[in-house]
Short mmCIF file of C-alpha atoms in Angstrom, two decimals:
data_model
loop_
_atom_site.label_atom_id
_atom_site.label_comp_id
_atom_site.label_asym_id
_atom_site.label_seq_id
_atom_site.Cartn_x
_atom_site.Cartn_y
_atom_site.Cartn_z
CA MET A 1 129.40 100.33 104.99
CA LYS A 2 128.56 102.96 107.46
CA ASP A 3 130.99 105.56 105.76
CA ARG A 4 129.20 104.37 102.34
CA GLY A 5 125.73 105.13 103.49
CA GLN A 6 126.73 108.70 105.31
CA TRP A 7 128.52 109.42 101.86
CA LEU A 8 125.07 108.56 100.06
CA GLY A 9 123.21 110.27 102.72
CA SER A 10 123.91 113.44 101.03
CA PRO A 11 121.30 114.64 98.79
CA TRP A 12 123.49 116.07 95.99
CA ARG A 13 125.85 112.99 96.02
CA ARG A 14 123.16 110.68 95.96
CA SER A 15 121.56 112.78 92.96
CA VAL A 16 125.09 112.46 91.27
CA VAL A 17 125.20 108.69 91.81
CA ALA A 18 121.78 108.16 90.09
CA ALA A 19 122.46 110.21 87.31
CA LEU A 20 125.93 108.47 86.73
CA ALA A 21 123.75 105.20 87.26
CA GLY A 22 121.27 106.57 84.58
CA ALA A 23 124.04 107.04 82.17
CA LEU A 24 125.26 103.31 81.87
CA PRO A 25 122.70 102.42 79.22
CA VAL A 26 124.81 104.33 76.55
CA PHE A 27 127.02 101.68 76.18
CA ALA A 28 124.61 99.28 74.82
CA PHE A 29 124.07 101.82 71.90
CA PRO A 30 126.44 102.31 69.19
CA ALA A 31 129.31 103.09 68.71
CA PRO A 32 130.28 100.52 71.66
CA SER A 33 127.21 98.43 70.80
CA TRP A 34 127.31 96.23 73.73
CA TRP A 35 123.78 94.92 73.22
CA TRP A 36 124.05 92.39 75.89
CA PHE A 37 124.84 95.28 78.59
CA ALA A 38 121.14 96.27 78.08
CA TYR A 39 120.04 93.44 80.19
CA VAL A 40 121.69 94.57 83.11
CA ALA A 41 122.65 98.41 82.66
CA LEU A 42 119.47 99.40 84.80
CA VAL A 43 120.43 97.32 87.77
CA PRO A 44 122.63 99.81 89.42
CA TRP A 45 120.18 102.38 89.02
CA MET A 46 117.11 100.23 90.57
CA LEU A 47 119.56 99.29 93.30
CA LEU A 48 120.07 102.60 94.44
CA VAL A 49 116.54 103.81 93.93
CA ARG A 50 115.03 100.78 95.95
CA SER A 51 117.33 101.92 99.07
CA ALA A 52 115.64 105.43 98.96
CA PRO A 53 114.40 106.19 102.76
CA THR A 54 111.08 107.93 101.18
CA GLY A 55 109.22 107.70 98.25
CA LYS A 56 110.07 111.53 97.28
CA ARG A 57 113.83 110.66 97.56
CA ALA A 58 112.84 107.59 95.10
CA ALA A 59 111.43 109.99 92.71
CA LEU A 60 114.41 112.28 92.92
CA ASP A 61 116.68 109.40 92.43
CA GLY A 62 114.49 108.41 89.20
CA TRP A 63 114.62 112.10 87.97
CA SER A 64 118.43 112.24 88.39
CA GLY A 65 118.82 109.03 86.59
CA GLY A 66 116.84 110.17 83.71
CA PHE A 67 118.87 113.37 83.51
CA GLY A 68 122.00 111.10 83.22
CA PHE A 69 120.50 108.86 80.65
CA LEU A 70 119.47 111.80 78.34
CA VAL A 71 122.74 113.59 78.73
CA ALA A 72 124.69 110.37 77.84
CA VAL A 73 122.51 109.17 74.93
CA HIS A 74 122.40 112.48 73.42
CA HIS A 75 126.09 113.75 74.38
CA TRP A 76 126.97 114.37 70.72
CA LEU A 77 124.78 117.00 70.69
CA LEU A 78 126.90 119.03 73.17
CA PRO A 79 128.77 121.25 70.35
CA SER A 80 125.51 122.38 69.01
CA LEU A 81 123.17 122.84 71.80
CA THR A 82 125.83 123.75 74.43
CA VAL A 83 123.66 124.45 77.76
CA PHE A 84 120.62 123.65 76.21
CA LEU A 85 121.33 119.97 76.44
CA PHE A 86 121.39 119.86 80.02
CA LEU A 87 118.29 122.28 80.41
CA ILE A 88 116.36 119.88 78.13
CA ALA A 89 117.82 116.69 79.89
CA ALA A 90 116.66 118.40 83.33
CA LEU A 91 113.35 119.08 82.34
CA LEU A 92 112.68 115.64 80.47
CA GLY A 93 114.68 113.74 83.07
CA ALA A 94 111.35 114.36 85.23
CA LEU A 95 109.68 111.78 83.29
CA TRP A 96 111.39 109.00 85.23
CA ALA A 97 110.38 110.46 88.59
CA PRO A 98 107.08 108.59 88.73
CA TRP A 99 109.17 105.51 87.68
CA GLY A 100 111.65 105.83 90.38
CA TRP A 101 108.69 106.02 92.96
CA LEU A 102 107.46 102.88 91.52
CA VAL A 103 111.03 101.00 91.62
CA ARG A 104 110.65 101.61 95.55
CA ARG A 105 107.24 100.93 95.83
CA PHE A 106 107.65 97.41 94.49
CA LEU A 107 111.39 96.42 95.30
CA GLY A 108 111.76 98.37 98.39
CA GLY A 109 112.53 96.44 101.44
CA THR A 110 112.00 92.72 101.17
CA PRO A 111 109.52 92.15 98.46
CA GLY A 112 107.44 89.00 98.72
CA ALA A 113 106.37 86.73 95.59
CA GLY A 114 103.37 89.20 94.79
CA ARG A 115 105.22 92.47 94.69
CA VAL A 116 107.88 90.65 92.62
CA ALA A 117 105.41 89.45 90.04
CA GLY A 118 104.04 92.98 89.76
CA ALA A 119 107.31 94.56 89.61
CA LEU A 120 107.89 92.39 86.34
CA CYS A 121 104.64 93.69 84.89
CA VAL A 122 104.20 97.27 86.36
CA LEU A 123 108.16 98.70 86.12
CA PRO A 124 108.30 97.80 82.50
CA SER A 125 105.15 99.25 81.55
CA GLY A 126 106.08 102.46 83.36
CA TRP A 127 109.46 102.42 81.66
CA LEU A 128 107.48 102.19 78.25
CA MET A 129 105.37 105.20 79.40
CA VAL A 130 108.50 107.37 79.74
CA GLU A 131 109.63 106.16 76.33
CA LEU A 132 105.86 106.98 74.89
CA VAL A 133 105.67 110.51 76.36
CA ARG A 134 109.48 111.41 75.39
CA SER A 135 108.84 110.26 71.83
CA TRP A 136 106.61 113.09 71.05
CA GLN A 137 108.28 114.92 68.43
CA GLY A 138 108.24 118.19 70.27
CA LEU A 139 109.97 116.79 73.19
CA GLY A 140 112.91 115.47 71.02
CA GLY A 141 111.56 112.44 69.64
CA PRO A 142 112.21 108.55 70.17
CA TRP A 143 116.05 108.86 70.04
CA GLY A 144 117.62 106.43 72.34
CA LEU A 145 114.58 103.93 73.08
CA LEU A 146 116.37 100.98 75.07
CA GLY A 147 114.98 98.44 72.77
CA SER A 148 116.88 99.86 69.70
CA SER A 149 120.25 98.66 71.46
CA GLN A 150 119.21 95.30 70.05
CA TRP A 151 119.58 96.49 66.29
CA GLN A 152 122.07 93.55 65.63
CA VAL A 153 120.42 90.86 67.52
CA PRO A 154 118.66 88.43 64.96
CA ALA A 155 116.42 87.15 67.65
CA ALA A 156 115.56 90.49 68.90
CA LEU A 157 114.83 91.74 65.37
CA ARG A 158 112.35 88.83 64.85
CA LEU A 159 110.24 90.01 68.04
CA ALA A 160 110.58 93.45 66.57
CA SER A 161 108.47 92.44 63.57
CA VAL A 162 105.81 91.30 66.44
CA GLY A 163 105.73 94.40 68.61
CA GLY A 164 108.13 96.94 67.38
CA VAL A 165 110.84 98.44 69.40
CA TRP A 166 108.32 98.69 72.19
CA LEU A 167 108.27 95.18 72.82
CA LEU A 168 112.09 94.99 73.00
CA SER A 169 112.20 97.65 75.47
CA PHE A 170 109.50 96.12 77.73
CA LEU A 171 111.49 92.51 77.54
CA VAL A 172 114.94 94.28 78.16
CA VAL A 173 113.43 96.19 81.39
CA THR A 174 111.88 92.86 82.80
CA VAL A 175 115.22 91.11 82.39
CA ASN A 176 116.73 94.21 84.25
CA VAL A 177 114.04 93.80 87.30
CA ALA A 178 114.60 90.27 87.48
CA VAL A 179 118.39 90.69 87.81
CA THR A 180 117.79 93.37 90.45
CA VAL A 181 115.72 91.12 92.49
CA LEU A 182 118.15 88.10 92.18
CA VAL A 183 121.11 90.52 93.23
CA ALA A 184 119.19 92.28 96.22
CA VAL A 185 116.41 90.17 97.67
CA ARG A 186 117.67 86.52 98.48
CA ALA A 187 114.27 85.58 99.58
CA ALA A 188 112.84 86.52 96.26
CA ARG A 189 115.09 84.87 93.73
CA LEU A 190 112.64 81.89 92.92
CA PRO A 191 109.87 84.38 91.71
CA ALA A 192 112.52 86.11 89.81
CA LEU A 193 113.91 83.37 88.23
CA ALA A 194 110.28 82.19 87.45
CA GLY A 195 109.91 85.73 85.57
CA LEU A 196 112.85 85.05 83.49
CA VAL A 197 111.94 81.66 82.34
CA ALA A 198 108.30 83.04 81.73
CA THR A 199 109.84 86.05 79.81
CA ALA A 200 112.17 83.66 77.53
CA ALA A 201 109.16 81.40 77.09
CA VAL A 202 107.00 84.01 75.82
CA GLY A 203 109.87 85.54 73.67
CA SER A 204 110.69 81.90 72.09
CA ALA A 205 106.97 81.40 71.28
CA ALA A 206 106.52 84.76 69.44
CA TRP A 207 109.83 84.21 67.69
CA VAL A 208 108.66 80.95 66.42
CA TRP A 209 105.31 82.17 65.45
CA ALA A 210 106.04 85.38 64.00
CA PRO A 211 105.93 85.07 59.93
CA ARG A 212 109.09 85.82 57.96
CA PRO A 213 109.11 88.07 55.09
CA GLU A 214 108.88 86.76 51.76
CA VAL A 215 111.27 87.84 49.15
CA ALA A 216 109.31 88.42 45.77
CA GLY A 217 112.31 89.96 44.00
CA ARG A 218 115.54 91.83 44.26
CA ALA A 219 116.10 95.52 43.06
CA ARG A 220 119.36 97.03 42.59
CA ILE A 221 119.71 100.55 44.26
CA ALA A 222 122.86 102.59 44.34
CA VAL A 223 123.67 104.91 47.33
CA VAL A 224 125.88 107.88 46.56
CA GLN A 225 127.85 109.19 49.32
CA PRO A 226 130.10 112.24 48.55
CA GLY A 227 131.67 112.68 51.82
CA VAL A 228 132.50 116.24 53.60
CA VAL A 229 132.21 118.60 50.77
CA THR A 230 131.80 122.55 51.66
CA GLY A 231 129.40 124.32 49.35
CA PRO A 232 126.23 123.31 47.42
CA ASP A 233 127.70 123.72 44.12
CA ARG A 234 130.77 121.64 44.98
CA ARG A 235 128.83 119.12 46.49
CA PHE A 236 126.77 118.75 43.50
CA ALA A 237 129.27 118.21 41.12
CA ARG A 238 130.95 115.68 43.12
CA GLU A 239 127.23 113.95 43.62
CA GLU A 240 127.04 114.37 39.69
CA GLN A 241 130.64 112.81 39.25
CA LEU A 242 130.08 109.77 41.40
CA THR A 243 126.72 108.94 39.71
CA ARG A 244 127.91 109.12 36.44
CA ALA A 245 130.35 106.23 37.26
CA LEU A 246 127.40 104.07 37.71
CA ALA A 247 126.44 104.44 34.24
CA PRO A 248 127.47 100.85 33.02
CA ARG A 249 125.49 99.13 35.53
CA ARG A 250 121.47 98.32 35.24
CA LEU A 251 119.93 100.21 38.29
CA ASP A 252 116.33 100.47 39.51
CA LEU A 253 117.10 103.63 41.79
CA ILE A 254 119.93 105.85 42.60
CA VAL A 255 119.80 107.62 46.10
CA TRP A 256 121.42 111.00 47.06
CA GLY A 257 121.69 111.99 50.84
CA GLU A 258 119.91 114.70 52.70
CA SER A 259 120.27 118.28 51.74
CA SER A 260 122.41 116.87 48.70
CA VAL A 261 120.73 119.84 46.21
CA GLY A 262 120.81 123.06 48.15
CA TYR A 263 118.64 125.02 45.41
CA ASP A 264 115.01 124.61 44.65
CA LEU A 265 114.89 122.67 41.33
CA ALA A 266 111.74 124.22 40.04
CA ALA A 267 113.73 127.41 40.09
CA ARG A 268 117.14 126.01 38.47
CA PRO A 269 116.29 124.40 35.51
CA ASP A 270 119.89 124.09 34.86
CA LEU A 271 120.21 121.55 37.55
CA THR A 272 117.15 119.65 36.85
CA ARG A 273 118.69 119.24 33.32
CA ARG A 274 121.96 117.90 34.62
CA LEU A 275 120.00 115.44 36.92
CA ALA A 276 117.62 114.27 33.95
CA ALA A 277 120.91 113.71 31.90
CA LEU A 278 122.32 111.41 34.75
CA SER A 279 118.87 109.44 34.55
CA ARG A 280 119.32 108.86 30.96
CA GLU A 281 122.94 107.65 31.27
CA THR A 282 122.48 105.17 34.12
CA GLY A 283 118.93 104.32 33.07
CA ALA A 284 117.63 104.78 36.56
CA ASP A 285 115.30 107.45 38.45
CA LEU A 286 117.21 109.78 41.07
CA LEU A 287 115.93 110.25 44.42
CA VAL A 288 117.66 113.57 45.59
CA ASN A 289 117.08 115.77 48.57
CA VAL A 290 116.59 119.49 48.32
CA ASP A 291 116.93 121.74 51.20
CA ALA A 292 116.15 125.38 50.03
CA PRO A 293 113.29 128.05 49.94
CA ARG A 294 110.60 126.68 47.53
CA SER A 295 109.75 128.97 44.45
CA ASP A 296 105.94 128.10 44.65
CA ARG A 297 105.19 128.82 48.26
CA PRO A 298 107.13 130.63 51.34
CA GLY A 299 109.55 129.01 53.46
CA VAL A 300 112.29 126.77 53.45
CA TYR A 301 111.76 122.94 53.20
CA LYS A 302 113.51 119.71 53.30
CA SER A 303 112.21 117.38 50.24
CA SER A 304 112.81 114.16 48.85
CA VAL A 305 112.41 114.91 44.88
CA LEU A 306 112.20 112.23 42.25
CA VAL A 307 114.06 112.99 38.81
CA GLY A 308 113.57 110.88 35.85
CA PRO A 309 114.74 110.77 32.14
CA GLU A 310 112.57 113.78 31.43
CA GLY A 311 112.95 115.90 34.37
CA LEU A 312 111.08 116.46 37.40
CA THR A 313 108.44 113.46 37.74
CA GLY A 314 106.04 115.46 40.10
CA ASP A 315 106.88 113.20 43.15
CA ARG A 316 107.93 115.08 45.78
CA TYR A 317 107.78 114.59 49.83
CA ASP A 318 108.24 117.43 52.37
CA LYS A 319 109.68 116.42 55.87
CA MET A 320 107.16 116.25 58.41
CA ARG A 321 109.03 115.83 61.59
CA LEU A 322 111.64 118.40 62.10
CA VAL A 323 114.55 118.18 64.58
CA PRO A 324 114.17 120.55 67.70
CA PHE A 325 116.60 123.24 67.55
CA GLY A 326 118.45 121.58 64.53
CA GLU A 327 115.53 122.71 61.80
CA TYR A 328 113.05 124.94 64.13
CA ILE A 329 113.22 126.51 67.41
CA PRO A 330 110.34 125.78 69.57
CA ALA A 331 108.83 128.78 70.92
CA ARG A 332 111.29 130.92 69.13
CA SER A 333 110.14 134.43 70.67
CA LEU A 334 111.42 132.81 74.19
CA LEU A 335 114.10 130.61 72.83
CA GLY A 336 115.68 132.27 69.75
CA TRP A 337 118.61 133.31 71.95
CA ALA A 338 119.79 129.96 71.36
CA THR A 339 121.40 130.77 67.92
CA SER A 340 123.72 132.88 69.81
CA VAL A 341 125.01 130.21 72.01
CA GLY A 342 125.03 127.26 69.77
CA LYS A 343 124.29 126.09 66.22
CA ALA A 344 120.55 126.14 66.45
CA ALA A 345 118.45 126.94 63.27
CA GLY A 346 118.77 130.26 62.25
CA GLU A 347 115.41 129.94 60.28
CA ASP A 348 112.62 127.36 60.88
CA ARG A 349 111.84 124.80 58.18
CA ARG A 350 108.33 124.42 57.09
CA ARG A 351 106.52 120.99 57.66
CA GLY A 352 104.99 118.67 55.12
CA THR A 353 101.42 117.52 55.47
CA GLU A 354 101.39 113.83 54.55
CA GLN A 355 103.64 111.01 53.48
CA VAL A 356 104.13 109.95 50.10
CA LEU A 357 104.72 107.00 48.13
CA MET A 358 106.57 106.99 44.86
CA ASN A 359 106.87 104.60 41.78
CA VAL A 360 110.49 104.86 40.65
CA GLY A 361 109.72 102.70 37.46
CA HIS A 362 110.33 99.18 36.93
CA GLY A 363 107.21 98.61 39.23
CA LEU A 364 109.01 99.49 42.30
CA ARG A 365 107.22 101.55 45.27
CA ILE A 366 109.31 103.41 47.67
CA GLY A 367 108.41 105.23 50.80
CA PRO A 368 110.88 108.11 51.44
CA MET A 369 111.84 109.34 55.20
CA ILE A 370 114.15 112.22 55.70
CA CYS A 371 116.82 111.86 58.59
CA PHE A 372 115.09 112.33 62.24
CA GLU A 373 112.13 110.35 60.67
CA THR A 374 113.75 106.90 60.68
CA ALA A 375 113.29 107.24 64.87
CA PHE A 376 109.93 107.06 64.48
CA PRO A 377 108.37 103.72 64.19
CA ASP A 378 105.05 104.89 63.12
CA MET A 379 106.06 106.64 59.78
CA SER A 380 107.69 103.50 58.18
CA ARG A 381 104.70 101.47 59.32
CA LYS A 382 102.39 103.68 57.68
CA LEU A 383 104.64 103.56 54.73
CA ALA A 384 104.47 99.47 54.88
CA GLY A 385 100.90 99.54 55.40
CA ASP A 386 100.23 101.98 52.32
CA GLY A 387 102.28 99.69 50.07
CA ALA A 388 105.77 100.77 49.97
CA GLU A 389 108.20 97.72 48.85
CA VAL A 390 111.35 99.65 49.82
CA LEU A 391 111.82 102.06 52.48
CA VAL A 392 114.35 105.07 51.81
CA ALA A 393 115.72 107.34 54.17
CA GLN A 394 118.11 110.19 53.36
CA SER A 395 120.02 111.61 56.12
CA SER A 396 122.98 113.78 56.92
CA THR A 397 124.88 113.78 60.38
CA SER A 398 127.91 115.65 58.83
CA SER A 399 128.03 118.22 61.98
CA PHE A 400 128.63 115.03 64.00
CA GLN A 401 131.38 113.16 61.96
CA ARG A 402 133.60 112.17 64.97
CA SER A 403 131.11 111.27 67.32
CA TRP A 404 128.70 108.26 67.88
CA ALA A 405 125.79 109.95 65.84
CA PRO A 406 126.27 108.64 62.64
CA GLU A 407 126.47 105.06 63.82
CA GLN A 408 123.50 105.37 66.32
CA HIS A 409 121.32 107.12 63.26
CA ALA A 410 122.34 103.97 60.90
CA SER A 411 121.33 101.60 63.51
CA LEU A 412 117.76 102.69 63.53
CA ALA A 413 117.28 101.60 60.19
CA ALA A 414 117.50 97.80 61.36
CA LEU A 415 114.88 98.16 63.74
CA ARG A 416 112.47 99.92 60.89
CA ALA A 417 113.23 96.88 58.31
CA ALA A 418 112.54 94.28 61.00
CA GLU A 419 109.51 95.97 62.20
CA THR A 420 108.06 96.34 58.73
CA GLY A 421 109.34 93.30 56.68
CA ARG A 422 110.58 95.94 54.16
CA ALA A 423 114.12 96.56 53.23
CA VAL A 424 115.61 100.04 54.19
CA VAL A 425 118.23 102.08 52.39
CA HIS A 426 119.86 104.70 54.58
CA ALA A 427 121.55 107.09 52.20
CA THR A 428 123.62 109.71 53.67
CA LEU A 429 125.98 112.67 52.74
CA THR A 430 128.95 111.70 54.73
CA GLY A 431 128.57 108.30 56.41
CA ASP A 432 127.32 105.96 57.68
CA SER A 433 125.15 104.62 54.97
CA ALA A 434 123.75 101.38 55.23
CA VAL A 435 121.30 98.89 53.55
CA TYR A 436 119.10 96.43 55.56
CA GLY A 437 117.01 93.20 54.43
CA ALA A 438 113.46 92.91 55.20
CA SER A 439 114.47 90.71 58.28
CA GLY A 440 116.75 93.79 59.53
CA ARG A 441 120.10 92.09 58.55
CA LEU A 442 122.58 94.13 57.10
CA ILE A 443 123.17 93.85 53.35
CA GLY A 444 126.89 94.07 52.61
CA SER A 445 128.95 96.43 54.80
CA TRP A 446 128.38 100.06 56.09
CA LEU A 447 129.70 103.21 53.90
CA GLY A 448 131.55 104.94 56.73
CA THR A 449 132.29 108.57 57.60
CA ASP A 450 135.63 108.14 55.78
CA ALA A 451 133.92 106.81 52.48
CA GLU A 452 133.61 109.06 49.20
CA GLN A 453 131.89 106.50 46.73
CA ALA A 454 128.67 105.34 45.04
CA ARG A 455 127.90 101.74 45.83
CA VAL A 456 125.18 99.22 44.24
CA PHE A 457 123.23 97.10 46.74
CA GLU A 458 121.24 94.29 45.81
CA VAL A 459 117.82 95.03 47.87
CA PRO A 460 115.45 92.22 48.37
CA VAL A 461 111.65 93.23 47.74
CA ALA A 462 109.75 91.50 50.18
CA THR A 463 105.72 90.87 50.41
CA GLY A 464 103.42 90.19 53.31
CA THR A 465 102.50 92.07 56.48
CA THR A 466 104.24 91.97 59.82
CA PRO A 467 102.21 91.59 63.02
CA TYR A 468 103.52 94.75 63.98
CA VAL A 469 102.44 96.58 60.89
CA ARG A 470 98.90 94.87 61.21
CA PHE A 471 98.22 95.67 65.09
CA GLY A 472 100.73 98.47 65.70
CA ASP A 473 101.71 99.71 69.14
CA TRP A 474 99.97 97.11 71.23
CA PRO A 475 102.64 96.38 73.65
CA VAL A 476 102.05 100.34 74.45
CA ARG A 477 98.64 99.69 74.85
CA GLY A 478 99.09 96.55 76.95
CA ALA A 479 101.45 98.61 79.35
CA LEU A 480 98.72 101.37 79.92
CA LEU A 481 96.31 98.54 80.71
CA VAL A 482 98.71 97.18 82.90
CA LEU A 483 99.29 100.49 84.83
CA ALA A 484 95.53 101.37 84.67
CA GLY A 485 94.68 97.92 86.37
CA TRP A 486 97.07 98.33 89.01
CA ALA A 487 96.01 101.89 89.77
CA THR A 488 92.79 100.89 89.99
CA ALA A 489 93.50 97.92 92.55
CA GLN A 490 95.44 100.21 94.56
CA GLY A 491 92.61 102.72 94.93
CA ALA A 492 90.23 99.62 95.45
CA ARG A 493 92.48 98.35 98.33
CA ALA A 494 92.69 101.68 99.92
CA LEU A 495 88.78 101.98 99.84
CA ARG A 496 88.43 98.58 101.61
CA LEU A 497 91.07 99.43 104.36
CA ARG A 498 89.22 102.69 104.87
CA ARG A 499 85.96 100.87 105.51
CA ARG A 500 87.22 98.33 107.52
CA VAL A 501 89.19 100.89 110.02
CA PRO A 502 86.55 101.21 113.12
CA ALA A 503 85.02 104.46 113.82
CA PRO A 504 86.42 106.14 116.85
CA PRO A 505 84.53 105.65 120.02
CA ALA A 506 82.15 108.35 120.78
CA PRO A 507 82.99 110.49 123.77
CA PRO A 508 80.63 109.81 126.72
CA ALA A 509 77.66 112.12 126.88
CA ARG A 510 77.95 114.72 129.39
CA THR A 511 74.92 115.85 131.60
CA VAL A 512 74.55 118.87 133.50
CA ARG A 513 73.75 118.45 137.04
CA GLU A 514 72.98 120.95 139.55
CA SER A 515 74.83 121.35 142.42
CA PRO A 516 72.79 121.02 145.80
CA VAL A 517 72.34 124.48 147.16
CA ARG A 518 73.16 124.35 150.73
CA HIS A 519 70.94 126.86 152.61
CA GLY A 520 72.22 128.22 155.70
CA ARG A 521 72.84 125.89 158.61
#
């Protein structure tokens, strides 16, 4: 034990251990998808942090663990970002420094029942603040939120309809805190067990109370996945071939993946005519995705475009939230050299200004999203609130075919479906494509990265409003109140202690006395 303590006593070695501990939650996400591991994955990290000799060291352990977490969750970006991945992780890892300080503050030493109860509320709230800040699109977006690891757990998906992925993250961290106390602090096991029971009780009550989506009908929607095809002309021809094979079926909508059309359709009437012919043959509108310079305004846009039997319907959605470095380079004047060391965007895409609902015929209203946008709960929530009956996500992860990225991306649609009570169609160019019902349950099977086909799905059209759509990100607001309340209580306590400290006694007054003058004897 002494040798181990001396080994960890080295600041750099301790930072390495913290980074490795922080990376452990990655196994809860696809591809491993060990969802159960999420409930204990933070324990080694917190055990290390609580042993920190000082608050400053605990903050550094939090920072190092955050670095490890971000590198692990985004490791598939390494071929594209190269050294930038480590730089970004080092910068954003600092968000976990205050959380590390809080872990030591509540769990360090031998915490009593009061501190354990506080830890069960404050530490999950602190974690939520980290997830909230890093969810800003300019900082990379909400990829790898801890709660999203529960995408295939029916009970968790039910809770997501109440408080979104935020509620799931809060509950997962709460369980990790309780397990940490059970492992490390024998004297505080009773309050830790009480916290677990209370968490289970609250979760069960929410599960029972949450309204279930009501299915009002079904839509037949086809997903066209052409696979890896080089060149926009060859890709278009392959998508056209797969779509034409759908002609004998009665369909409500056909969806192509992100960047499925490499030319502005307003400038290529020949392609528009071919798409309109496909619509007439299949009896369904086509939702394609254009990645090209627009002819009516400057710049390159990624856009969901609806094509009917008469041609362009006029419905168009321009992608609003772009992938940093992949679709634009932040502060290009400073970081433009990223294009020389990785696969960063050579030209910045332009942003859309508003979300759009589309009527695809047969009375079906859809809400389109493009790729990265399925990671943002607020976007699908707004579409559902505006009246979308089915959410459609067009995506492409062709640059990351043999990585965990396609499965991680496809899993996010399950959370968005559960949160909104609306089915989500996740259509990609090269896999993984997937469709989820209004409860977040998978419909059929995924179209994996080895699939090149068009598949028809019976998609439930649900009605009603989930608590999450109605009340929004209330777990985040609750976490802010918890942290503000704790900070206020700490400030008031410090003020009371200052008032109780008696003033130091005043030094005795000194008087000047004249020495008797002795006259001569």
